[in-house]
PDB file of C-alpha atoms in Angstrom:
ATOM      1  CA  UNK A 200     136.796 -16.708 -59.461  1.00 36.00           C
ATOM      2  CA  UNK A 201     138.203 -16.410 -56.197  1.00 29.00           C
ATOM      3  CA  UNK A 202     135.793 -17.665 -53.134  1.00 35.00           C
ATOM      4  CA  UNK A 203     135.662 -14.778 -50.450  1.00 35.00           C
ATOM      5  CA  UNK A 204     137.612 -15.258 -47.351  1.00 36.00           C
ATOM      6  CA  UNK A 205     136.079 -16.740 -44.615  1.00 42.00           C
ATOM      7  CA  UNK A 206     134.809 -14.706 -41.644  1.00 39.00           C
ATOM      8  CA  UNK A 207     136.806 -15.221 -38.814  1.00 36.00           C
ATOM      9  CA  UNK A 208     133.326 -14.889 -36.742  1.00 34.00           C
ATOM     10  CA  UNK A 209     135.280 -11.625 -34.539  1.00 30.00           C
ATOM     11  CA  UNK A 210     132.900  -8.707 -34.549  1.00 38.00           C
ATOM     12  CA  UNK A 211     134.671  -5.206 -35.495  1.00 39.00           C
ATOM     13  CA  UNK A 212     137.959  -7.026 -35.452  1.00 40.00           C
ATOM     14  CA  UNK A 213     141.031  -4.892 -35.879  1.00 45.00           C
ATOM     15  CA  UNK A 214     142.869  -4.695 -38.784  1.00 47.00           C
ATOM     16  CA  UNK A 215     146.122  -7.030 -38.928  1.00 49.00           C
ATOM     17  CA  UNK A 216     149.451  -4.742 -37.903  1.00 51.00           C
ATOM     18  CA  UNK A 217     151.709  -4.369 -41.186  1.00 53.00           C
ATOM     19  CA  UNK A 218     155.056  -6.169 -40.967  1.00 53.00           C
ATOM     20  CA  UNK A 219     157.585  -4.239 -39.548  1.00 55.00           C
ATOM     21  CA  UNK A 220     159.913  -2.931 -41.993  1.00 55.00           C
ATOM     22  CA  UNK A 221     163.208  -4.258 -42.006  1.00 52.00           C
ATOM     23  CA  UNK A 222     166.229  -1.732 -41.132  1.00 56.00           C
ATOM     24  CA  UNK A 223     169.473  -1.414 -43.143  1.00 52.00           C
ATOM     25  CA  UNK A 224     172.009  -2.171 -41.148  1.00 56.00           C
ATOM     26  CA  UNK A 225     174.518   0.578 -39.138  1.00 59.00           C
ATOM     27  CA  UNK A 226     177.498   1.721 -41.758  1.00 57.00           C
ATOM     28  CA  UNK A 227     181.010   1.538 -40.411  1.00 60.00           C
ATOM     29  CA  UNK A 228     183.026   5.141 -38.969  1.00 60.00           C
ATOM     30  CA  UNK A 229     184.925   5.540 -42.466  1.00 56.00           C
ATOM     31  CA  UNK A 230     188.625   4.681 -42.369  1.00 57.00           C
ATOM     32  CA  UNK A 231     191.015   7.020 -41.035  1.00 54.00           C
ATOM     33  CA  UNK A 232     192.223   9.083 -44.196  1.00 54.00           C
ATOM     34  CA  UNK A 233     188.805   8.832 -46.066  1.00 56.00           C
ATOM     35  CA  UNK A 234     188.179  11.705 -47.435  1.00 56.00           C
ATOM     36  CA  UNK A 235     184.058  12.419 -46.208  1.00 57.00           C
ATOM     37  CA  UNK A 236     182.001  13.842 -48.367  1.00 57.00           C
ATOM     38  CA  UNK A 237     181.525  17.904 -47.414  1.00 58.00           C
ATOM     39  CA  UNK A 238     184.904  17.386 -44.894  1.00 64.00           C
ATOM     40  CA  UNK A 239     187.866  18.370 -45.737  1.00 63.00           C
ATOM     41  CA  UNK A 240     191.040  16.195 -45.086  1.00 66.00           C
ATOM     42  CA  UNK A 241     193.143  17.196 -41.906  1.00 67.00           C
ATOM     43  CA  UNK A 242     196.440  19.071 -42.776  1.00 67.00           C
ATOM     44  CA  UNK A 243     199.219  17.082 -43.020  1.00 66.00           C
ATOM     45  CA  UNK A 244     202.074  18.363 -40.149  1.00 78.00           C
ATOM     46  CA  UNK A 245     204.500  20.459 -41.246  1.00 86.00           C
ATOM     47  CA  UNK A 246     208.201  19.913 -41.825  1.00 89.00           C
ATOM     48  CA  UNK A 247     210.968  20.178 -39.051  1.00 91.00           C
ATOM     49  CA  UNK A 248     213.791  21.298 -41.363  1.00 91.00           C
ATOM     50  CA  UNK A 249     215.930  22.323 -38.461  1.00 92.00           C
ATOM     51  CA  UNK A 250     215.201  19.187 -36.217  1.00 94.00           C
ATOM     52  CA  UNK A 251     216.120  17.428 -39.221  1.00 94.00           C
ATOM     53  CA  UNK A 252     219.462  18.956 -40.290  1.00 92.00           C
ATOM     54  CA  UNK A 253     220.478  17.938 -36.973  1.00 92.00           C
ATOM     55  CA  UNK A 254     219.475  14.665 -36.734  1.00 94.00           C
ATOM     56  CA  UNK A 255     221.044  13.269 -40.276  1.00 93.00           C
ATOM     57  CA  UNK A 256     224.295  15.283 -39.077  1.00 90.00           C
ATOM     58  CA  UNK A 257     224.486  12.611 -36.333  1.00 87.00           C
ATOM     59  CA  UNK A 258     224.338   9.477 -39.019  1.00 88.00           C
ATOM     60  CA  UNK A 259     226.566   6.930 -38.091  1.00 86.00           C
ATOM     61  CA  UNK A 260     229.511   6.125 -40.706  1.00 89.00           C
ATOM     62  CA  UNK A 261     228.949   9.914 -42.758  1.00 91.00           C
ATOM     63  CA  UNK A 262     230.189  13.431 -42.492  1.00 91.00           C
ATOM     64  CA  UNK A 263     227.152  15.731 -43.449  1.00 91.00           C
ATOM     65  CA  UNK A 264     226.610  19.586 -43.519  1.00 89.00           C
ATOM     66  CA  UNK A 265     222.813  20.277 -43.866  1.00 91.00           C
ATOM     67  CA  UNK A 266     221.951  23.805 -45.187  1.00 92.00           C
ATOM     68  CA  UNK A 267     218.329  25.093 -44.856  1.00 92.00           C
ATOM     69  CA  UNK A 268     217.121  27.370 -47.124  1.00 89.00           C
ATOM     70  CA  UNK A 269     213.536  28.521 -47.472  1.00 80.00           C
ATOM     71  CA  UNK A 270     211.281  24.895 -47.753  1.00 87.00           C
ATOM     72  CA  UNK A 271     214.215  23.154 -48.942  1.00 92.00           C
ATOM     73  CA  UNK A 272     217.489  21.080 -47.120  1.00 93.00           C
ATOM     74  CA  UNK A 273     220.511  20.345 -49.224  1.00 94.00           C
ATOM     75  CA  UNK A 274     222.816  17.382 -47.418  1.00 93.00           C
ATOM     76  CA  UNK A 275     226.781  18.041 -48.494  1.00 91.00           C
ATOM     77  CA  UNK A 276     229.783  15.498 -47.701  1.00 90.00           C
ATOM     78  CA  UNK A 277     229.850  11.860 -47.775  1.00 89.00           C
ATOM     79  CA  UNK A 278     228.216   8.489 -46.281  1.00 91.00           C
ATOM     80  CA  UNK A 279     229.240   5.067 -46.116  1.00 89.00           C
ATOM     81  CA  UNK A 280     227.623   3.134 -48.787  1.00 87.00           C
ATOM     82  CA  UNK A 281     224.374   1.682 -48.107  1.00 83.00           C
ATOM     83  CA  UNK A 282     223.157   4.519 -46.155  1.00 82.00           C
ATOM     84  CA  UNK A 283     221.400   6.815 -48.297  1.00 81.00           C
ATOM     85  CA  UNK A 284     218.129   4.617 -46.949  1.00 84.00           C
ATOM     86  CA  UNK A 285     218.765   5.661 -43.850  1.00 86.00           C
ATOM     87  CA  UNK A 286     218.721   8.799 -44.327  1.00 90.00           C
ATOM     88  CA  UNK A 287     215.361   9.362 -45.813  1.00 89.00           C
ATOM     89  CA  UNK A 288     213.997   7.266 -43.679  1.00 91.00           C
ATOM     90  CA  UNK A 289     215.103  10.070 -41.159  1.00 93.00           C
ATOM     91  CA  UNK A 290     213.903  12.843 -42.879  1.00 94.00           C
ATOM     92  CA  UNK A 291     210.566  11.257 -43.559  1.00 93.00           C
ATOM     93  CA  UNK A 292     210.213  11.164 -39.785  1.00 94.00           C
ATOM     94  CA  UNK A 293     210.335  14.341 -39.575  1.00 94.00           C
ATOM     95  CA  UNK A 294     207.618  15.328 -42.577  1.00 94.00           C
ATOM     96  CA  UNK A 295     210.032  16.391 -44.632  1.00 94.00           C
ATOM     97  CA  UNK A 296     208.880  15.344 -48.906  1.00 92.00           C
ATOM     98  CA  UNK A 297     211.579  14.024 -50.834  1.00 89.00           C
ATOM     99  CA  UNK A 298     211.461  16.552 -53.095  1.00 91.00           C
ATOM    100  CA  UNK A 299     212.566  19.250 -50.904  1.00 92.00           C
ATOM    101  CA  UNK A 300     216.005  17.106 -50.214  1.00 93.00           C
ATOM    102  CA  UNK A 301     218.727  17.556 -52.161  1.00 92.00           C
ATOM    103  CA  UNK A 302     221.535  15.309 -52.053  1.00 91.00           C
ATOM    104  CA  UNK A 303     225.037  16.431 -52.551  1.00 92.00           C
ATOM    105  CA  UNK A 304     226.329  13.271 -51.007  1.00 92.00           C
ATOM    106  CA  UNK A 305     229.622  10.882 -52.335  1.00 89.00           C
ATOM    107  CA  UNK A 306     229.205   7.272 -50.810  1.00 89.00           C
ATOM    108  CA  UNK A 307     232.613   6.053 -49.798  1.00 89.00           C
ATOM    109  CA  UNK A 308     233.673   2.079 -48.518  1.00 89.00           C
ATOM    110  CA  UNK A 309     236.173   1.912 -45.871  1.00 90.00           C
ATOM    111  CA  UNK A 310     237.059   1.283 -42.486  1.00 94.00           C
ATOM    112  CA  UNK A 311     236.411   4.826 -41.827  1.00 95.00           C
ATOM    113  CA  UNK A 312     233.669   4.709 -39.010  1.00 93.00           C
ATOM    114  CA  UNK A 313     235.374   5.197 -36.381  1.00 95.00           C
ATOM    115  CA  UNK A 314     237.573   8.098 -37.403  1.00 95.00           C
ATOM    116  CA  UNK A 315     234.102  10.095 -38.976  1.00 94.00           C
ATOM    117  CA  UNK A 316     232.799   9.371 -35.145  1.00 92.00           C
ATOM    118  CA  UNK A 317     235.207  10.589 -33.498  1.00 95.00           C
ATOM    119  CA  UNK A 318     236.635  13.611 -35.981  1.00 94.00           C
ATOM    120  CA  UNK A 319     232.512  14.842 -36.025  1.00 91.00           C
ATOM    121  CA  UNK A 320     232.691  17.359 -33.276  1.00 90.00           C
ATOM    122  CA  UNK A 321     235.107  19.241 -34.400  1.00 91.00           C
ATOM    123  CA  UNK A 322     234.089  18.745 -38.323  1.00 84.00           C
ATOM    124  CA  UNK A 323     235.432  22.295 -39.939  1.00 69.00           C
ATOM    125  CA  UNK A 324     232.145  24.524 -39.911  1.00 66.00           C
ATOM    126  CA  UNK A 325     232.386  28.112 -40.395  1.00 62.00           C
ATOM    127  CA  UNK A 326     235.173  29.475 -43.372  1.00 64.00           C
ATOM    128  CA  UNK A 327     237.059  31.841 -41.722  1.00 71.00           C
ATOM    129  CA  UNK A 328     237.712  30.290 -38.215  1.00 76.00           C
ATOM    130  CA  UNK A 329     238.555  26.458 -39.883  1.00 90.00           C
ATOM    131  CA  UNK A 330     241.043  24.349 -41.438  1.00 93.00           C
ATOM    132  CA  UNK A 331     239.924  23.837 -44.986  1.00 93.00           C
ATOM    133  CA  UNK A 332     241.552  21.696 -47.972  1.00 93.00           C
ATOM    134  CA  UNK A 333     241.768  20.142 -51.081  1.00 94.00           C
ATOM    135  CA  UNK A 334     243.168  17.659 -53.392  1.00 96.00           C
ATOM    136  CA  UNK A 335     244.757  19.301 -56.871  1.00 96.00           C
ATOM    137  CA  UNK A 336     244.277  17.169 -59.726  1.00 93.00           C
ATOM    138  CA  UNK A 337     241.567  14.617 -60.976  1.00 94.00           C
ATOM    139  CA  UNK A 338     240.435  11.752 -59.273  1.00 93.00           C
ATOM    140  CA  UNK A 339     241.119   8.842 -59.027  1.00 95.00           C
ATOM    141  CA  UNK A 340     244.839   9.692 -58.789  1.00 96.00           C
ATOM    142  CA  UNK A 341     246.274   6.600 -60.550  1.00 96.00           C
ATOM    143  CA  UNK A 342     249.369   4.654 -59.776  1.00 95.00           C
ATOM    144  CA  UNK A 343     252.466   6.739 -59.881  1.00 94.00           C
ATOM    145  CA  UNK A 344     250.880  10.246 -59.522  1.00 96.00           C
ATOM    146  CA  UNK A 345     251.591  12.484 -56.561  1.00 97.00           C
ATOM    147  CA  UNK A 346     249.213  13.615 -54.203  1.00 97.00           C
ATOM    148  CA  UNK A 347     249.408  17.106 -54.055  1.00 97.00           C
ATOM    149  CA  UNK A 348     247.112  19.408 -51.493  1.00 97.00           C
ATOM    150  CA  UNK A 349     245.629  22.606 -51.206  1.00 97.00           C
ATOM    151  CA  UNK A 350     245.560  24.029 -47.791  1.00 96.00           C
ATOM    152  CA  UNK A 351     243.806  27.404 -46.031  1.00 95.00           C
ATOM    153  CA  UNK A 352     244.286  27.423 -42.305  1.00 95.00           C
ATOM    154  CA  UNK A 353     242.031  28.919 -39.687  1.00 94.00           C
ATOM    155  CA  UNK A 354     242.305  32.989 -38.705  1.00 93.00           C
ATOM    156  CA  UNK A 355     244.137  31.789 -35.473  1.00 93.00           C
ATOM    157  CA  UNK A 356     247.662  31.186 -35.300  1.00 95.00           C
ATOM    158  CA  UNK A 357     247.617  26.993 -35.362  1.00 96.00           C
ATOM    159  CA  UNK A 358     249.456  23.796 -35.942  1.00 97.00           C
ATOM    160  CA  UNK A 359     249.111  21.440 -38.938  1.00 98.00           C
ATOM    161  CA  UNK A 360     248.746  17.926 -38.923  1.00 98.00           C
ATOM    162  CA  UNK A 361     247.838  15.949 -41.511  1.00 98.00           C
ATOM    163  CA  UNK A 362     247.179  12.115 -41.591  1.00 98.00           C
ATOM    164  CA  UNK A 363     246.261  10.269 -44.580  1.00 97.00           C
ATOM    165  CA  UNK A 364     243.559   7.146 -43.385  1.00 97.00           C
ATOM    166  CA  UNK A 365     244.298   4.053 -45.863  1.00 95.00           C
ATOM    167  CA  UNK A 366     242.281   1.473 -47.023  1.00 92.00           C
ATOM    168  CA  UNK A 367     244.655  -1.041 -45.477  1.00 93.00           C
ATOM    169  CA  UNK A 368     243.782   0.087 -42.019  1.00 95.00           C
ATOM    170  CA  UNK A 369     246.969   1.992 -41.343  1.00 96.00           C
ATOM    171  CA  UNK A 370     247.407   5.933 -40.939  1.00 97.00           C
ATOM    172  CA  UNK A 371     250.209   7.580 -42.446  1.00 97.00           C
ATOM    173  CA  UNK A 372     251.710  10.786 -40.937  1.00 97.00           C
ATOM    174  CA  UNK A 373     251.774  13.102 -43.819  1.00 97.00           C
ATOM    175  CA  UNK A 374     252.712  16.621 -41.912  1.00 97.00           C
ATOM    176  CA  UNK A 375     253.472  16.973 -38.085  1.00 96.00           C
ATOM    177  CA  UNK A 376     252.928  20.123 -35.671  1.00 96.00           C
ATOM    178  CA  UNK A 377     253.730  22.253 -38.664  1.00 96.00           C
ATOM    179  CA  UNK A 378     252.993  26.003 -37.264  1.00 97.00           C
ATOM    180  CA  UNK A 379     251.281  28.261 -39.901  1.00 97.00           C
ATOM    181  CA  UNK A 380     250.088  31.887 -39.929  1.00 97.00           C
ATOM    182  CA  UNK A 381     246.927  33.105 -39.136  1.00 95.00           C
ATOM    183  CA  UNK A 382     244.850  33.004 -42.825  1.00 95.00           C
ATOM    184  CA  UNK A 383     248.052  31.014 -44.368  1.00 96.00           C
ATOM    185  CA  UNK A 384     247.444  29.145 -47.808  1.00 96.00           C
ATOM    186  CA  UNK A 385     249.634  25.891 -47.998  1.00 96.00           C
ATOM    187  CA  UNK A 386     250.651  24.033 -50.433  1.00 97.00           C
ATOM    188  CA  UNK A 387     251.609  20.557 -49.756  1.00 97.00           C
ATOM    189  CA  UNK A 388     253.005  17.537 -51.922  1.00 96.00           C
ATOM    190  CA  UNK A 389     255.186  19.283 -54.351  1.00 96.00           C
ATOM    191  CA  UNK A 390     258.897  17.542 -55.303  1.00 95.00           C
ATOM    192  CA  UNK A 391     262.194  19.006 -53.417  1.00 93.00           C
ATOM    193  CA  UNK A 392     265.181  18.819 -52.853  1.00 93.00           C
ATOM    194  CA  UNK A 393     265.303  15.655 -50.737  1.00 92.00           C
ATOM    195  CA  UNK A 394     261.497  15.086 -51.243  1.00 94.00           C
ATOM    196  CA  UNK A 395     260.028  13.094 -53.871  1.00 94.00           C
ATOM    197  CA  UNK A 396     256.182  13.981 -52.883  1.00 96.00           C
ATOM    198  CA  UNK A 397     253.940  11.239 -51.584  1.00 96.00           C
ATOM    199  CA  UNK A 398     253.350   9.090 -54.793  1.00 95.00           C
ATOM    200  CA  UNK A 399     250.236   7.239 -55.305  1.00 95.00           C
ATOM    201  CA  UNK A 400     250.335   2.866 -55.126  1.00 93.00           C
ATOM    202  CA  UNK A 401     248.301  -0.058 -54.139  1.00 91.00           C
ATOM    203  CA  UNK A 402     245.680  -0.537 -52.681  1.00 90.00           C
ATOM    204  CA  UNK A 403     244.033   1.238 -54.572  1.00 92.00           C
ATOM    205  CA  UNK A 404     240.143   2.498 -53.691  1.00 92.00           C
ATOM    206  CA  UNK A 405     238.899   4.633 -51.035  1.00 93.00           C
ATOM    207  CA  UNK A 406     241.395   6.823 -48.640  1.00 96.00           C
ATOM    208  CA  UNK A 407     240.788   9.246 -46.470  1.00 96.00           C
ATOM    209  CA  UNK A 408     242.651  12.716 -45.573  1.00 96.00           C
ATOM    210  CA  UNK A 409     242.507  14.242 -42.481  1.00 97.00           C
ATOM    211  CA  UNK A 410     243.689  17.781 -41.540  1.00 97.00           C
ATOM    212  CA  UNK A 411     243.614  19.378 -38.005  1.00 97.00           C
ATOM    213  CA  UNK A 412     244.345  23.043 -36.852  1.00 96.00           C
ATOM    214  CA  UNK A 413     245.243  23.171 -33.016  1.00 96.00           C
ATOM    215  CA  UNK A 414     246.226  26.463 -31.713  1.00 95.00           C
ATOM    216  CA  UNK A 415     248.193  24.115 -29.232  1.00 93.00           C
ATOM    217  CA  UNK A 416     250.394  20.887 -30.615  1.00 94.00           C
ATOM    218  CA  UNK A 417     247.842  18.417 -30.953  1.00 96.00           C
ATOM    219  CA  UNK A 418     249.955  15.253 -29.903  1.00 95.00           C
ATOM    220  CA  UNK A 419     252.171  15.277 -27.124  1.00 89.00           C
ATOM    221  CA  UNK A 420     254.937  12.993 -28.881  1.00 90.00           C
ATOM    222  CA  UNK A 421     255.662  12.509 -32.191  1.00 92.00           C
ATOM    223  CA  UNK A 422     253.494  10.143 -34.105  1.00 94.00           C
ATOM    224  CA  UNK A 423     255.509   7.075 -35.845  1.00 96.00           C
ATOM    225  CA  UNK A 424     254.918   7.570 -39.688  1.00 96.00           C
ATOM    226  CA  UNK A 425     252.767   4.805 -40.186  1.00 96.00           C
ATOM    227  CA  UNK A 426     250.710   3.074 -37.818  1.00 97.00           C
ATOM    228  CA  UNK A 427     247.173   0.860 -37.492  1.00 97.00           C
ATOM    229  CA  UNK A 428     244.603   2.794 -37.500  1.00 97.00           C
ATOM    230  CA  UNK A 429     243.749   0.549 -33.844  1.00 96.00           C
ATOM    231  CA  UNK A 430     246.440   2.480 -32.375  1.00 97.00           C
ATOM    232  CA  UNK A 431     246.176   5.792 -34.329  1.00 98.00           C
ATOM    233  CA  UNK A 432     242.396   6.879 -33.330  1.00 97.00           C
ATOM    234  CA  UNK A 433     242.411   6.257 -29.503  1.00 97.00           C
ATOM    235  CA  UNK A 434     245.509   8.937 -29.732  1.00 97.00           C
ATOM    236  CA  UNK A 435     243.494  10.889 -31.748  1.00 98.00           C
ATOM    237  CA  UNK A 436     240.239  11.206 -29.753  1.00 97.00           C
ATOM    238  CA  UNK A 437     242.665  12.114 -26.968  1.00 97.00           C
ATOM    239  CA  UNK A 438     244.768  14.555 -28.326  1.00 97.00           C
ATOM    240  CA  UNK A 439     241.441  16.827 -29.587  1.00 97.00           C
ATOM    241  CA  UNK A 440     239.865  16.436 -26.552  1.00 96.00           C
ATOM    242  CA  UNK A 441     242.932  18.228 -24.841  1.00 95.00           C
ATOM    243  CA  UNK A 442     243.182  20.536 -27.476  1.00 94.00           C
ATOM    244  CA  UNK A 443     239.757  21.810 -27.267  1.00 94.00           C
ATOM    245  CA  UNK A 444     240.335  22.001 -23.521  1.00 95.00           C
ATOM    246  CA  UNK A 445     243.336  24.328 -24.302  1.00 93.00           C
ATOM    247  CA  UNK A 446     242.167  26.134 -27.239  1.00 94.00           C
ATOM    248  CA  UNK A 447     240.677  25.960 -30.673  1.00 94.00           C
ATOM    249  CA  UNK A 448     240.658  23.519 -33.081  1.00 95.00           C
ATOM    250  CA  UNK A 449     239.198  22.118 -36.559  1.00 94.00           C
ATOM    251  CA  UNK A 450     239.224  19.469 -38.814  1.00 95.00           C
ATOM    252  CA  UNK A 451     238.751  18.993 -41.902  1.00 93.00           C
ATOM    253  CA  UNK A 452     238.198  15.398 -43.925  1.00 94.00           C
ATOM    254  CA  UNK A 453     238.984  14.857 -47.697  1.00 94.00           C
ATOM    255  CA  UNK A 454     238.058  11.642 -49.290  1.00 94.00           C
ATOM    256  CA  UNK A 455     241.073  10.480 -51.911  1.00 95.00           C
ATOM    257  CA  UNK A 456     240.226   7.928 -54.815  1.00 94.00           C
ATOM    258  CA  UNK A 457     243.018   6.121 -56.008  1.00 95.00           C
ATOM    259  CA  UNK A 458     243.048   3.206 -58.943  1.00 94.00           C
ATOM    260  CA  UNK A 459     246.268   1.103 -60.700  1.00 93.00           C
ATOM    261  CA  UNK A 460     244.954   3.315 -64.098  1.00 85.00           C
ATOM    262  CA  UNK A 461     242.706   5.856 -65.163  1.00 76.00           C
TER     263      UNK A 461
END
């Protein structure tokens, strides 16, 4: 058996204090997005539809018409290639889910920039009061085809010009300060006498057609038929400035896809 303990010869001693239980240390604020027991997750913001519609209409290297309609945004026209990443990066920032985008978007490679920049202002919006066109036929148009073109002009009395933006780097003057009706449909391209049409050759890819309703001439001197586009879009960025300044004007821009074969 165990001996008893010895006295510790202290009268009415006091009994020994119990060891101080230990505490569990302090948990952590939970992480921001943890969802707390009992608390219910903050809303997430809202999407800007409107804010942004206009802010992909201002990517660089694209020509874009956003439509908004109820909690969705469709994105018509086309963007250089390589872009598209931009552009959802853009929406994202302003809360808008991927699955309420819909992309009606052609990618195009070119040395187009600089024509979409400057042409953007004046981009043809509303039906009635714009130039508006289109290519007949199936693209790409392959060697030896003629391009052939569909064309409704603005409910203003206006000039036609039309420029077609090659892949080469040059611009070719297709029409020139060619006065049309209010409402007119044209139809551009087709054989005559003394016209063979405007028939389709190397190099072949990516070209760009651009059409522009002035109610005034747009250039103040004939354009030569075919010039670098180095010299052709400073005259260009002029010449709608001063129309706008003197009256109405639109433009409209129609990507062309040529090849040596279908």
């Amino acid at each position: 058996q165990l001996a008893p303990p010895a006295s510790t010869g202290i009268a009415n001693a006091a009994p020994a204090s119990p060891a101080p239980t230990p505490t569990a240390p302090e948990s952590p604020p939970p992480a921001a997005g943890t969802v707390v027991a009992g608390l219910a997750p903050p809303p997430l913001p809202r999407p800007d539809f409107r804010a942004a519609a206009a802010a992909v209409m201002a990517t660089p290297c694209s020509l874009i018409t956003p439509t908004v309609a109820d909690d969705t945004i469709t994105l018509t026209g086309f963007v250089r290639g390589g872009e598209e990443g931009s552009l959802r990066r853009t929406l994202a920032e302003f809360n808008v889910p991927g699955e309420a985008v819909r992309f009606r978007l052609r990618t195009f490679e070119g040395p187009y920039c600089r024509a979409l920049d400057i042409v953007r202002p004046y981009l043809a919006r509303g039906e009635r009061a714009s130039v508006r066109g289109a290519v007949l036929g199936t693209q790409p148009l392959a060697k030896g085809e003629l391009l052939r073109l569909n064309v409704g002009m603005p409910d203003y009395p206006s000039r036609l010009n039309v420029s077609y933006l090659m892949s080469s780097g040059d611009a070719v003057q297709l029409v020139g300060e060619q006065a049309e009706a209010p409402g007119a449909q044209v139809r551009l391209g087709d054989p005559r006498q003394g016209f063979p049409g405007w028939e389709v050759d190397e190099p072949y890819g990516t070209d760009m057609l651009l059409m522009v309703a002035s109610e005034r001439p747009l250039f103040p001197q004939r354009r030569p038929a075919v010039e670098k586009l180095d010299s052709f879009l400073p005259a260009l960025a002029d010449a709608l400035t001063e129309a706008q300044a003197r009256g109405r004007v639109s433009v409209q821009v129609v990507p062309v896809d040529t090849a040596a074969k279908r």
